[in-house]
Tab-separated table of C-alpha atoms in Angstrom:
chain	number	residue	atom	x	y	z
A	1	UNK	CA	59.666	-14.994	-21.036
A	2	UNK	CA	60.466	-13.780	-24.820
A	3	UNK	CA	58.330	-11.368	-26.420
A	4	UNK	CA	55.869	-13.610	-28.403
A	5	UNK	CA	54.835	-15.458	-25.091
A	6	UNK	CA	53.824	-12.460	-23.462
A	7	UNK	CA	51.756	-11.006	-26.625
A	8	UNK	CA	50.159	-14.652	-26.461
A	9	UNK	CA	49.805	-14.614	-23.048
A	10	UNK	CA	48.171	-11.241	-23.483
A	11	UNK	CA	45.723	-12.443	-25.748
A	12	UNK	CA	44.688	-15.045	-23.876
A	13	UNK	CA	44.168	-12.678	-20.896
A	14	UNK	CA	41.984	-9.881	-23.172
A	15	UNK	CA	40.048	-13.147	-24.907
A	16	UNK	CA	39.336	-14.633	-21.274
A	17	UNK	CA	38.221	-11.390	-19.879
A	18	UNK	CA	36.056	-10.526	-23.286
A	19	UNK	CA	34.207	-13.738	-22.783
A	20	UNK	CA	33.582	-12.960	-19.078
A	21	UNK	CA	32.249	-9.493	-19.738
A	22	UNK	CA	30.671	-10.990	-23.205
A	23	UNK	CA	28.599	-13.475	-20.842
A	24	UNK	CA	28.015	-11.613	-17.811
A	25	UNK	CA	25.000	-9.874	-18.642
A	26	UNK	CA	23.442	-13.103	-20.024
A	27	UNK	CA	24.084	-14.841	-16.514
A	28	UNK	CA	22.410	-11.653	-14.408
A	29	UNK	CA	19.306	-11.565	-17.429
A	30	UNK	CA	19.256	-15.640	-16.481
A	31	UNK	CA	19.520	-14.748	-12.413
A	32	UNK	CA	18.600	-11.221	-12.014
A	33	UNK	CA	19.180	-11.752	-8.012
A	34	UNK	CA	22.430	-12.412	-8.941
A	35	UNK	CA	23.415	-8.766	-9.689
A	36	UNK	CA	24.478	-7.359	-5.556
A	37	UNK	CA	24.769	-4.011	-4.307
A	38	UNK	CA	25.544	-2.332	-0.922
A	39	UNK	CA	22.062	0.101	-1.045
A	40	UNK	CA	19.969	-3.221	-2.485
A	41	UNK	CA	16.604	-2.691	-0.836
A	42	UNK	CA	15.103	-4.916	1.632
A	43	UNK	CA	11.839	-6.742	0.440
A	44	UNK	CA	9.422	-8.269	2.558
A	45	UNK	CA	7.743	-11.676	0.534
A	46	UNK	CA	4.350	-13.569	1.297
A	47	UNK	CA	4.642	-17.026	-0.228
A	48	UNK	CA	1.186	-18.129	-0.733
A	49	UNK	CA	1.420	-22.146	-0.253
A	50	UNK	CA	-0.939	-23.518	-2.751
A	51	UNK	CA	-1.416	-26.828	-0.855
A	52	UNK	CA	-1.851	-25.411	2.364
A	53	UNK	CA	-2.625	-21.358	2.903
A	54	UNK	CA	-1.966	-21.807	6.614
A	55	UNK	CA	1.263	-23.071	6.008
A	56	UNK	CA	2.627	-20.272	3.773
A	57	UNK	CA	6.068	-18.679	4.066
A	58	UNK	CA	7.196	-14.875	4.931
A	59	UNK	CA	10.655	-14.225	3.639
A	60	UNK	CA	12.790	-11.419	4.599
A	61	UNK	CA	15.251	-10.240	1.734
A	62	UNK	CA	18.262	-7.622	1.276
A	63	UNK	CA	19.337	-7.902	-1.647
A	64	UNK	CA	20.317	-11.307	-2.888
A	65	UNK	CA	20.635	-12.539	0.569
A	66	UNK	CA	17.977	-14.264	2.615
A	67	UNK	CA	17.600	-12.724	5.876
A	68	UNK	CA	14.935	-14.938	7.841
A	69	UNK	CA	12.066	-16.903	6.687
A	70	UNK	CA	8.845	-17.231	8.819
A	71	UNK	CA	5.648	-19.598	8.688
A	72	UNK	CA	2.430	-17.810	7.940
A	73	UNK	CA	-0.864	-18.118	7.031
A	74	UNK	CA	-3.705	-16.231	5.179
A	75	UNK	CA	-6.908	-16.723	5.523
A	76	UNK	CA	-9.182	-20.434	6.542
A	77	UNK	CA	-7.990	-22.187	4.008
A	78	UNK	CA	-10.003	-20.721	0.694
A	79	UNK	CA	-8.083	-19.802	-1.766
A	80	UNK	CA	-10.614	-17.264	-3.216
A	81	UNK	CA	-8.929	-13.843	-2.626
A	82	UNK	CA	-12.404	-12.188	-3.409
A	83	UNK	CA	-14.247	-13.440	-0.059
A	84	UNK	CA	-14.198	-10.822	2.828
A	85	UNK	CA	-12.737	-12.385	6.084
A	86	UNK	CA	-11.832	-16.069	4.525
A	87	UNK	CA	-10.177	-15.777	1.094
A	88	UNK	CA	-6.174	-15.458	1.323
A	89	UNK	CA	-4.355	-12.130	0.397
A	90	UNK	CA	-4.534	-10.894	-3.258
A	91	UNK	CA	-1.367	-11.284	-4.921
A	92	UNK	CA	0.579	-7.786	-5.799
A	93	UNK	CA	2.762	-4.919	-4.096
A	94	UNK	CA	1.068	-4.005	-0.727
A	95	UNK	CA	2.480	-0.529	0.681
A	96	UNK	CA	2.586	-0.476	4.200
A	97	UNK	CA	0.984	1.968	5.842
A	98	UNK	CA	2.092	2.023	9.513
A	99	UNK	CA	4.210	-0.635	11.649
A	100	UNK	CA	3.425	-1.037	15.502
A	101	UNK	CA	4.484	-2.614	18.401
A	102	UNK	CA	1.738	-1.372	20.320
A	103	UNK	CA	-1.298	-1.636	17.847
A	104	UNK	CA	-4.853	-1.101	19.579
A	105	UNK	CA	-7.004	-1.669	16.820
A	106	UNK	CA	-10.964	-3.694	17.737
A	107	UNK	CA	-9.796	-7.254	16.525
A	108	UNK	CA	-5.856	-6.597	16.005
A	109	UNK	CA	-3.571	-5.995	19.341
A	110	UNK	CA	0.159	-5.292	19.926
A	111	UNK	CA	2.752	-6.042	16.965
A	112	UNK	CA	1.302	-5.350	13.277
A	113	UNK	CA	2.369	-3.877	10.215
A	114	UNK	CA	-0.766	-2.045	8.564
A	115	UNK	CA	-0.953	-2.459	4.984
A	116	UNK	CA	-2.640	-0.375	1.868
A	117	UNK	CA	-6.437	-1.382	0.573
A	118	UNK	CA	-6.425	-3.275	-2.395
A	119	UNK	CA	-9.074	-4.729	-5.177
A	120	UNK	CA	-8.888	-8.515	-5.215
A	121	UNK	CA	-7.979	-10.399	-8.365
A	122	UNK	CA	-11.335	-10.482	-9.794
A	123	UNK	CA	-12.033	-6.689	-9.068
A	124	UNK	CA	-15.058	-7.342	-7.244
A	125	UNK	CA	-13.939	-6.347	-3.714
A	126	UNK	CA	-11.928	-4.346	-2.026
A	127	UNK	CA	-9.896	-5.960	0.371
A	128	UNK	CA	-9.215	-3.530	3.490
A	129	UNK	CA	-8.152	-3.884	6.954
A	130	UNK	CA	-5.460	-5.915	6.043
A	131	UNK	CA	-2.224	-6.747	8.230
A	132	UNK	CA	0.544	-8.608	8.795
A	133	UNK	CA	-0.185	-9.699	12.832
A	134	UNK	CA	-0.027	-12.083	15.495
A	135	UNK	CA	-2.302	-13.040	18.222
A	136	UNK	CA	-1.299	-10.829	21.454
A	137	UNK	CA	-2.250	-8.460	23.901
A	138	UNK	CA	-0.966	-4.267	22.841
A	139	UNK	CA	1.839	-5.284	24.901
A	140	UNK	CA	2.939	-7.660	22.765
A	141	UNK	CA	2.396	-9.850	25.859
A	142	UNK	CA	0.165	-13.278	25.379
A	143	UNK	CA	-3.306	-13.123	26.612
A	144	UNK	CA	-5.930	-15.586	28.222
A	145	UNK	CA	-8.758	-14.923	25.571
A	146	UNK	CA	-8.708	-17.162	22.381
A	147	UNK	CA	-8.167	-14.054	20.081
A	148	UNK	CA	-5.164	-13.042	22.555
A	149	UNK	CA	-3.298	-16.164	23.025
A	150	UNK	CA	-1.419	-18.502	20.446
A	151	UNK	CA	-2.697	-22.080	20.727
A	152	UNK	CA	-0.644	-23.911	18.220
A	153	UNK	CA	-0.912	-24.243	14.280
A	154	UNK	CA	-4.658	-23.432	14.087
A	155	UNK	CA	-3.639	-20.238	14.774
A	156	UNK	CA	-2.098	-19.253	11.489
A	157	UNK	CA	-5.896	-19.246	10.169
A	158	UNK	CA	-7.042	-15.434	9.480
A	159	UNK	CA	-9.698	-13.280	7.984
A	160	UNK	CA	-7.396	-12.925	5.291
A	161	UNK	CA	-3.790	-11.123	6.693
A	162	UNK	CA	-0.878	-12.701	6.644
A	163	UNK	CA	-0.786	-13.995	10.518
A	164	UNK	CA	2.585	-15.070	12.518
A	165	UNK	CA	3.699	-16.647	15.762
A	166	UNK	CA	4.154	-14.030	18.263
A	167	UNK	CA	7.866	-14.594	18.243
A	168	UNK	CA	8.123	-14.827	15.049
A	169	UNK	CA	6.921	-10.777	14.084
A	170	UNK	CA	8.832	-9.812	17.103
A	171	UNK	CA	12.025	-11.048	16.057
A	172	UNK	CA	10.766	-9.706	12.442
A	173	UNK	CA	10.473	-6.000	13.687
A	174	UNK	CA	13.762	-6.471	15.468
A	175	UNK	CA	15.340	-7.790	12.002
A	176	UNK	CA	13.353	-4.778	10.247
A	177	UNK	CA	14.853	-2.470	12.657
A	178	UNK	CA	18.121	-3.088	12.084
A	179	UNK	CA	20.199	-0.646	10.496
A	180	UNK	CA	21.504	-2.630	7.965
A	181	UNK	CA	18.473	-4.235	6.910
A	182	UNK	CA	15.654	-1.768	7.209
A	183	UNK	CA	12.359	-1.733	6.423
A	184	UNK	CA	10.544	-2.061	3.358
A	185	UNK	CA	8.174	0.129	1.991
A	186	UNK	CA	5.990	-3.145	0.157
A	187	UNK	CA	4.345	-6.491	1.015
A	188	UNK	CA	4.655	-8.417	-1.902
A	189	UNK	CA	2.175	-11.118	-2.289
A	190	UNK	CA	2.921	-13.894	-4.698
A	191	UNK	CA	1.932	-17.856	-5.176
């Protein structure tokens, strides 16, 4: 190879790489998932299902990578987040207050993750009490009362938390537990 190819070549090389770098921060401002990093932080994400509030997704994120996804629900159906004990979940960043696997609250038994108070979209109400939960004994274990035991997809209904299977928020805390994964400090609520 003579000298003038390899000054071309060269230039071709920078030129290619200057586009690249020219066009990468376009891409990530297009995809901003697309940016990855070792310490990305996990997020936890209710997907409010317009159609159907019983049949609403829980995603599990680290990162740009999808970790698990879970069916939930929120709520009876109503998609007014302003009504005590039947709207759905307000949208916005929930902090979680406490996670148990051995939760002995009056209504709320066994796996839950506790989550912050916070004003519905209106600003009319504050919405409190709220979890992320099954239907279980403390033990985790399934009970023989209706509040206890997981019938089927009627279940997902709620007084407004987002509500799991029982094996579905078990193998979530497991996930969360992980020490790659972790847990999040947020619920975020969107639809």
């Amino acid at each position: 190879m003579n000298c003038t190819s390899r000054q071309v070549r060269g230039a071709v090389i920078t030129g290619t790489l200057t586009t690249l770098l020219a066009l990468a921060p376009a891409a990530t401002a297009q995809n901003p998932t697309a940016a990855t990093s070792t310490s990305a932080a996990t997020t936890l994400v209710f997907d409010k299902n317009q159609n159907d509030p019983t049949n609403s997704r829980l995603y599990v994120r680290k990162g740009t990578k999808l970790w698990a996804t879970y069916r939930a629900g929120s709520g009876i159906g109503r998609k007014d987040d302003c009504v005590r004990a039947k709207g759905w979940m307000p949208n916005g960043n929930w902090k979680i207050k406490l996670k148990s696997r051995t939760y002995d609250g009056t209504l709320i038994k066994g796996y839950a993750v506790y989550l912050q108070d916070m004003k519905c979209s209106k600003g009319t109400l504050v919405r409190t009490e709220m979890f992320i939960h099954s239907e279980m004994n403390q033990n985790g274990s399934q009970g023989s009362s209706e509040s206890r035991r997981w019938d089927g997809a009627g279940d997902y209904k709620s007084n407004g938390c987002v509500k799991l299977h029982p094996d579905d928020i078990q193998k979530m805390f497991r996930l969360l537990d992980r020490k790659e994964i972790g847990w999040p400090t947020h619920l975020r609520v969107v639809s």
